[in-house]
Tab-separated table of C-alpha atoms and ligand atoms in Angstrom:
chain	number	residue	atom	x	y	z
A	458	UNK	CA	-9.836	-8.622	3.750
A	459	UNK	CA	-13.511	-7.523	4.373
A	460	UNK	CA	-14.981	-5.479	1.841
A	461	UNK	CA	-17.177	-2.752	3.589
A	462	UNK	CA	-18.528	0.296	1.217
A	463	UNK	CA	-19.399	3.512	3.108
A	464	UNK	CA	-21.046	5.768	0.527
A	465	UNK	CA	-21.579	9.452	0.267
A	466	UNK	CA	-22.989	11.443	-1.931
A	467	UNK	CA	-21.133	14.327	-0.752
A	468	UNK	CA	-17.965	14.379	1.531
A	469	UNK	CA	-15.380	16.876	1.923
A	470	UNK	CA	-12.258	14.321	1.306
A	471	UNK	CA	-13.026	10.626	1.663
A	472	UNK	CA	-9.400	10.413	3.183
A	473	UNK	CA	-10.246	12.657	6.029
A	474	UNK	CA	-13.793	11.084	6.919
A	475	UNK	CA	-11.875	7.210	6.599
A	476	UNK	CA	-9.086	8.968	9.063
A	477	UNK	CA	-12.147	9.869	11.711
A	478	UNK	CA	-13.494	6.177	11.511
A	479	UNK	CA	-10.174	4.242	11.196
A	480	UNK	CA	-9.354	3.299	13.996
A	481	UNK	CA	-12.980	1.710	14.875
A	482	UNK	CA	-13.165	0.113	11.436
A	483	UNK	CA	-11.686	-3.216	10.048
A	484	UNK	CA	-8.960	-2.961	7.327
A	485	UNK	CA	-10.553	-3.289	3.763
A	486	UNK	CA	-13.697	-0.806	4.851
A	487	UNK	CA	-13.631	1.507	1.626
A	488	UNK	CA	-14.986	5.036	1.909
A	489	UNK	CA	-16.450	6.149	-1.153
A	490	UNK	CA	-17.776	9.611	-2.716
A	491	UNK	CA	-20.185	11.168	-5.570
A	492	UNK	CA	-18.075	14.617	-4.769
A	493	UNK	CA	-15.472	15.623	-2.805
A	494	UNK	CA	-16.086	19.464	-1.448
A	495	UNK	CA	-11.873	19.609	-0.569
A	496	UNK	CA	-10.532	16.962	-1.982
A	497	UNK	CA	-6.733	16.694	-1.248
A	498	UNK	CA	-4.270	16.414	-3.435
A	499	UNK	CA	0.012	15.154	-2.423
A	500	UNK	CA	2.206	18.434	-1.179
A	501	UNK	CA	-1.125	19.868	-0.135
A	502	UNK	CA	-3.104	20.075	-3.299
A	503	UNK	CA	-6.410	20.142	-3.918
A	504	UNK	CA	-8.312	17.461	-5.969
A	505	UNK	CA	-10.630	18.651	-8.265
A	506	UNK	CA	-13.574	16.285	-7.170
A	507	UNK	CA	-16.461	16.885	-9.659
A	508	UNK	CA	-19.944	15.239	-8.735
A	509	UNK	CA	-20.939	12.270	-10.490
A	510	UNK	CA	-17.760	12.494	-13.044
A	511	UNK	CA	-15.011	10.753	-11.209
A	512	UNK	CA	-14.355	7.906	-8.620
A	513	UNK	CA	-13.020	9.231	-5.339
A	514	UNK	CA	-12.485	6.623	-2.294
A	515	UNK	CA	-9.869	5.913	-0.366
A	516	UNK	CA	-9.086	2.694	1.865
A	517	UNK	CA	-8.585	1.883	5.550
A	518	UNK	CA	-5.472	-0.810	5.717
A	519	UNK	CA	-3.637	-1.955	8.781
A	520	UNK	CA	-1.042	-4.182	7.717
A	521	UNK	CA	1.459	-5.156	10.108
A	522	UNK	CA	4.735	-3.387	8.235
A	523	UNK	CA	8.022	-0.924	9.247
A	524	UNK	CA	6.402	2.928	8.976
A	525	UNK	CA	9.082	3.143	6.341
A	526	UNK	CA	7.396	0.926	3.734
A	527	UNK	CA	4.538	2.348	3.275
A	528	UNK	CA	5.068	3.508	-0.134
A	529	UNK	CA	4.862	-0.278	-1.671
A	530	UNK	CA	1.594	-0.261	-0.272
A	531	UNK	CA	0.875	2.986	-3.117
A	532	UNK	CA	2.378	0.991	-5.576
A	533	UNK	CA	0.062	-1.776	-5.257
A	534	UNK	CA	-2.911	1.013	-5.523
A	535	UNK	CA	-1.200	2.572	-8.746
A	536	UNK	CA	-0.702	-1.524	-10.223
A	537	UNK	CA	-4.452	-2.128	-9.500
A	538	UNK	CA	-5.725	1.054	-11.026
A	539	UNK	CA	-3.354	0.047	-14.404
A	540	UNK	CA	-5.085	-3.566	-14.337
A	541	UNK	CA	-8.350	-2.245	-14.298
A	542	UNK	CA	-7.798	0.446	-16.916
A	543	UNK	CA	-6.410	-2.490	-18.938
A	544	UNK	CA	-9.223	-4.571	-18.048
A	545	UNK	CA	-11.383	-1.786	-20.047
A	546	UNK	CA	-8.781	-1.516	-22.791
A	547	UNK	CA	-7.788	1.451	-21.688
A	548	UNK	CA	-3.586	1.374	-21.987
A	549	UNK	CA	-1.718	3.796	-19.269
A	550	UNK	CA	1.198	4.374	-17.428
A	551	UNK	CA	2.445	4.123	-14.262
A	552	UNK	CA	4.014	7.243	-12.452
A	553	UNK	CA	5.882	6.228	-10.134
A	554	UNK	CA	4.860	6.192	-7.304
A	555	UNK	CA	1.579	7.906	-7.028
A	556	UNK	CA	0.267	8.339	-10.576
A	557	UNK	CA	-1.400	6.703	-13.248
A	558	UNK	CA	-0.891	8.578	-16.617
A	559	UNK	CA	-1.993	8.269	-20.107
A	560	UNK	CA	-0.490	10.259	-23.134
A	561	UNK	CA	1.995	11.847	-20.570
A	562	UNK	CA	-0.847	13.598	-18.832
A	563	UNK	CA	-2.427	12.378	-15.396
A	564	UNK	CA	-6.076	10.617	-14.665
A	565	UNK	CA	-5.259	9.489	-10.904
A	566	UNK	CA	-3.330	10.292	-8.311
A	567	UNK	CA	-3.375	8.579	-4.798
A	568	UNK	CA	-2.771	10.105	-1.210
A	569	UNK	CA	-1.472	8.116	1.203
A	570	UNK	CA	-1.799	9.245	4.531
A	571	UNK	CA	-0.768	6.636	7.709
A	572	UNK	CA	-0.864	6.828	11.629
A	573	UNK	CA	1.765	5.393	13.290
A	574	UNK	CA	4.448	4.853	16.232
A	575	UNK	CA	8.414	4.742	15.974
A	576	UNK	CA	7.649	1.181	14.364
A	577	UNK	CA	4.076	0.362	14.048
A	578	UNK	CA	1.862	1.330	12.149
A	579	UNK	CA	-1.883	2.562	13.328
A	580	UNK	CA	-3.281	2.554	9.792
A	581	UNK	CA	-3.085	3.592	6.441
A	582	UNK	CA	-5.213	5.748	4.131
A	583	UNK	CA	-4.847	4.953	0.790
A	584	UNK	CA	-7.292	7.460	-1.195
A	585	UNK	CA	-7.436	7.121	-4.945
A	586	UNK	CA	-8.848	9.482	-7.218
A	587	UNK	CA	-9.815	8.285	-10.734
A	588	UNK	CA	-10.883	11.256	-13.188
A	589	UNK	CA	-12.988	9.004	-15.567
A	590	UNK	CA	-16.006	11.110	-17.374
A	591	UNK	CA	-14.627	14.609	-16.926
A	592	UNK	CA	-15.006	17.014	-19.616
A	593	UNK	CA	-12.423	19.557	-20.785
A	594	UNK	CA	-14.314	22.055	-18.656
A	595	UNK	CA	-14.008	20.277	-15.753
A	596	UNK	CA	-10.414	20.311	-15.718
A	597	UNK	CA	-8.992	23.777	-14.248
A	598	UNK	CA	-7.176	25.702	-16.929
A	599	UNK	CA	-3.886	25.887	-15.165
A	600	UNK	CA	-3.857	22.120	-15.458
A	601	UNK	CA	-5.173	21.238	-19.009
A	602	UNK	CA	-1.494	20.679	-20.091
A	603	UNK	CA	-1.188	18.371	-17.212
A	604	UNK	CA	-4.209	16.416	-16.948
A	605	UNK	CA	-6.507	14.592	-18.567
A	606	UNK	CA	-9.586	12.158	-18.108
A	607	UNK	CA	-10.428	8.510	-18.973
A	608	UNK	CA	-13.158	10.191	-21.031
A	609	UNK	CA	-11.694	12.318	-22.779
A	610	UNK	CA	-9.129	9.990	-24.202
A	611	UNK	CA	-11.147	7.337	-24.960
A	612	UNK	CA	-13.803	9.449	-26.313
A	613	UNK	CA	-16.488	7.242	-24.041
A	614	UNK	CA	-18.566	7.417	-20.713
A	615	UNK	CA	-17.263	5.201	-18.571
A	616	UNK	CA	-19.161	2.789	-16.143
A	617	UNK	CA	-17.379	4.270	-12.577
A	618	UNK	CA	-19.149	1.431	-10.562
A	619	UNK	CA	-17.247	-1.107	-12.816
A	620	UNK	CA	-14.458	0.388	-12.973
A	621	UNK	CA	-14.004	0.834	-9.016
A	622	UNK	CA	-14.795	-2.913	-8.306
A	623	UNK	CA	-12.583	-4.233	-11.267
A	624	UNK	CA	-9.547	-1.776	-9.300
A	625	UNK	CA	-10.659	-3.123	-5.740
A	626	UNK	CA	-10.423	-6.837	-6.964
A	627	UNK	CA	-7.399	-5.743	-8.659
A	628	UNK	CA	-5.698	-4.078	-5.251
A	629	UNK	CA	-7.396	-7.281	-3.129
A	630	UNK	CA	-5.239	-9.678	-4.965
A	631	UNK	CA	-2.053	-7.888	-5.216
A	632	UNK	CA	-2.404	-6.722	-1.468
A	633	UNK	CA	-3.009	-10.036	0.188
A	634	UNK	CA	0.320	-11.706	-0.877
A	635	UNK	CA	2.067	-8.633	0.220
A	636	UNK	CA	0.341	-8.353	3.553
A	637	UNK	CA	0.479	-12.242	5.178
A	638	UNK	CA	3.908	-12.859	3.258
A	639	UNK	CA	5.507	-8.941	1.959
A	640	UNK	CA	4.920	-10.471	-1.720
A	641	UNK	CA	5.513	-7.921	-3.265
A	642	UNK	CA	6.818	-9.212	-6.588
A	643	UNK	CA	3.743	-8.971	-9.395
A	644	UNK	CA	2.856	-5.289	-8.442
A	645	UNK	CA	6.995	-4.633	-9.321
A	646	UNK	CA	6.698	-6.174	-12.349
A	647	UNK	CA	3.625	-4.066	-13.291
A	648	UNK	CA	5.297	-1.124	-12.121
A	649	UNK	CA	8.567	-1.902	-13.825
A	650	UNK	CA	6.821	-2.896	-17.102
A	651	UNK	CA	4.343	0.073	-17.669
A	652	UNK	CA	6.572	2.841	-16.276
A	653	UNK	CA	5.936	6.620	-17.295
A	654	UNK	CA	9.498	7.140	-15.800
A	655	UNK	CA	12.028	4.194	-16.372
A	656	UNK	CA	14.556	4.979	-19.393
A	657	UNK	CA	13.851	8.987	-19.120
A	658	UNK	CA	15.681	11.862	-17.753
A	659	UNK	CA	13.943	13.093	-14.629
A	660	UNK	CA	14.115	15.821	-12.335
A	661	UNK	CA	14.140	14.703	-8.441
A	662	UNK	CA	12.817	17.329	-5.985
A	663	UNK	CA	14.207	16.515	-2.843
A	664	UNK	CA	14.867	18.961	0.531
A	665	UNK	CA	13.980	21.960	-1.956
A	666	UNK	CA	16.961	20.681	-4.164
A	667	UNK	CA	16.835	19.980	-8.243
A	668	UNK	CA	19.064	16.830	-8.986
A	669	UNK	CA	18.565	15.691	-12.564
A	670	UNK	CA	19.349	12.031	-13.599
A	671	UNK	CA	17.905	9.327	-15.732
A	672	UNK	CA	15.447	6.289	-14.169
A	673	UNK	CA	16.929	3.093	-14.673
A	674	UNK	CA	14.564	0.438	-12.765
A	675	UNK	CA	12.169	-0.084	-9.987
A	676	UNK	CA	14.221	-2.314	-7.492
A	677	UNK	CA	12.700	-5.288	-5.640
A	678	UNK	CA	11.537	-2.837	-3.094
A	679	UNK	CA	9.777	-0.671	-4.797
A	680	UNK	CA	12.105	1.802	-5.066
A	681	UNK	CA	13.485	3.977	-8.147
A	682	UNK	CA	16.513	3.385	-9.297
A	683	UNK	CA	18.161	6.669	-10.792
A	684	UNK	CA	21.740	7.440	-12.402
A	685	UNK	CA	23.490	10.327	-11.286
A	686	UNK	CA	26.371	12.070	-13.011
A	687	UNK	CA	27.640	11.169	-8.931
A	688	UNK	CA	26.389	7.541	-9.161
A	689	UNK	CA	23.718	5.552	-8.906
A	690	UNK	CA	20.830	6.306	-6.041
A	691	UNK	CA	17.502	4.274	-5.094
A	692	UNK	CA	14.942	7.102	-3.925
A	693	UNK	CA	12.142	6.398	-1.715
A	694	UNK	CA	8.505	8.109	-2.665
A	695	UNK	CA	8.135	9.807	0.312
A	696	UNK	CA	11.176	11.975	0.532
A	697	UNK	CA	10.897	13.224	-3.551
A	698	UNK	CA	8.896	15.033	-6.196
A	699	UNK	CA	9.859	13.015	-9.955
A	700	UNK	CA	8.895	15.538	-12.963
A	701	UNK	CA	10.069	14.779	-16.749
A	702	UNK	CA	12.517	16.997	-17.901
A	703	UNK	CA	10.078	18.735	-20.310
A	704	UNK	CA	7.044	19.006	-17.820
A	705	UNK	CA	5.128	17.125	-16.038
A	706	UNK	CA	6.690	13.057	-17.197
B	253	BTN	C1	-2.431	13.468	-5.949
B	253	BTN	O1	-2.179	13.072	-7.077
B	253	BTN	O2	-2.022	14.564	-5.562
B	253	BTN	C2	-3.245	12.594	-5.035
B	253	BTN	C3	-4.711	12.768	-5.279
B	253	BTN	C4	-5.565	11.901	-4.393
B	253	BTN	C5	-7.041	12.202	-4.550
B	253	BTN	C6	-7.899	11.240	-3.793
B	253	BTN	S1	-9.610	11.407	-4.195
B	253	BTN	C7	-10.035	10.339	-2.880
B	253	BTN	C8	-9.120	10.680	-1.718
B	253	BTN	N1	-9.682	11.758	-0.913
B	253	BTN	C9	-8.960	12.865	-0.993
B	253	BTN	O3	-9.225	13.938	-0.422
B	253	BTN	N2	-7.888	12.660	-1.774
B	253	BTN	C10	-7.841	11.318	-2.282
């Protein structure tokens, strides 16, 4: 996978500028912002998008894979961002499936977006933002209960240059495997191992519908695995909404 870097010092979503130049660009071309003026958000959120304070890029793929499975490819995004945080002794926890959390409260979310026919897919845009060296003040009041930032946990700046290659080598390595052969298996493990979710009661939001159960596993396939007081169900990302019982995990 090539590794070109299109920088911008100002965008209004990375996602929707790698979207205009997909098609025309190899897989692995990497769109990357200072500041996001709109940066989305999943369910039509925005991003807060800070300039200078957080990493915000997102990632043209084109892997050759059923529409339907697109979701492993955000695992492998949320079990690169976890390696690299680990890399800089940073400990968090995986969300599944878009979210990397620390102390229960989030520091990245990803947005994938795709293009596709009935069973091909066009591409994929895989957008990841990071909040590493925001303050408290720039995180929006209505989500200080919610959210957090890489700085404000650890108490340090953080390098964001290093910190986005050690996550792209991360997502290179894991994403290879999975693209020639659907490997699939070390990104599970990750997953599995440094769930926010697995062992808790969780609320699933699906079709406008509250089901509450408890997460048991992440299968082979990425999937979650959640127990029912009707049985046991495997849930695919992009159908549901997972919240903790009390708040956000
Ligand atoms: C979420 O948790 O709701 C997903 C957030 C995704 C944010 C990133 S920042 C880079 C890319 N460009 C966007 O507009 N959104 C994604």
């Amino acid at each position: 996978m090539k590794r070109e870097i299109i920088h911008f010092n100002s965008i209004d979503s990375t996602n929707d500028y790698a979207k205009s130049i997909a098609l025309e660009k190899e897989e692995g071309t990497i769109v990357v912002a200072e500041q996001q003026l709109s940066g989305k958000g999943r369910m039509g959120r925005v991003w807060t998008s800070p300039s200078g304070k957080g990493i915000y890029f997102s990632i043209i793929l084109k892997p050759e894979l059923d529409p339907t499975k697109v979701a492993r490819v955000t695992l492998i995004g949320a079990a690169a961002v976890h390696l690299a945080l680990k890399d800089i002794n940073i400990c968090s926890q995986i969300k599944w499936p878009n979210d990397i959390v620390i102390n229960g409260k989030k520091v990245c979310g990803i947005l994938t977006e795709m293009n596709c026919e009935l069973n091909k897919i066009n591409y994929i845009i895989m957008g990841i933002g990071i909040n590493v060296n925001l303050d408290e003040d720039d995180i929006p009041e209505e989500l200080m209960d919610k959210a957090t930032s890489l700085k404000i946990v650890s108490g340090e700046d953080i390098n964001r240059n290093k910190l986005l290659d050690l996550v792209l080598n991360h997502f290179k390595r894991l994403y290879e495997p999975f693209k020639t052969n659907y490997i699939l298996n070390e990104t599970i493990k990750i997953c599995r191992e440094n769930s926010a979710l697995i062992g808790k009661d969780i609320q699933v939001i699906q079709n406008d519908k509250f089901k509450i159960g408890k997460a048991i596993d992440i299968n082979e396939d990425g999937e979650l695995v959640v127990e029912f007081d009707t049985g046991i169900e495997t849930i695919f990302s992009g159908e549901v909404s997972v919240r903790g019982l009390n708040g956000y995990v």
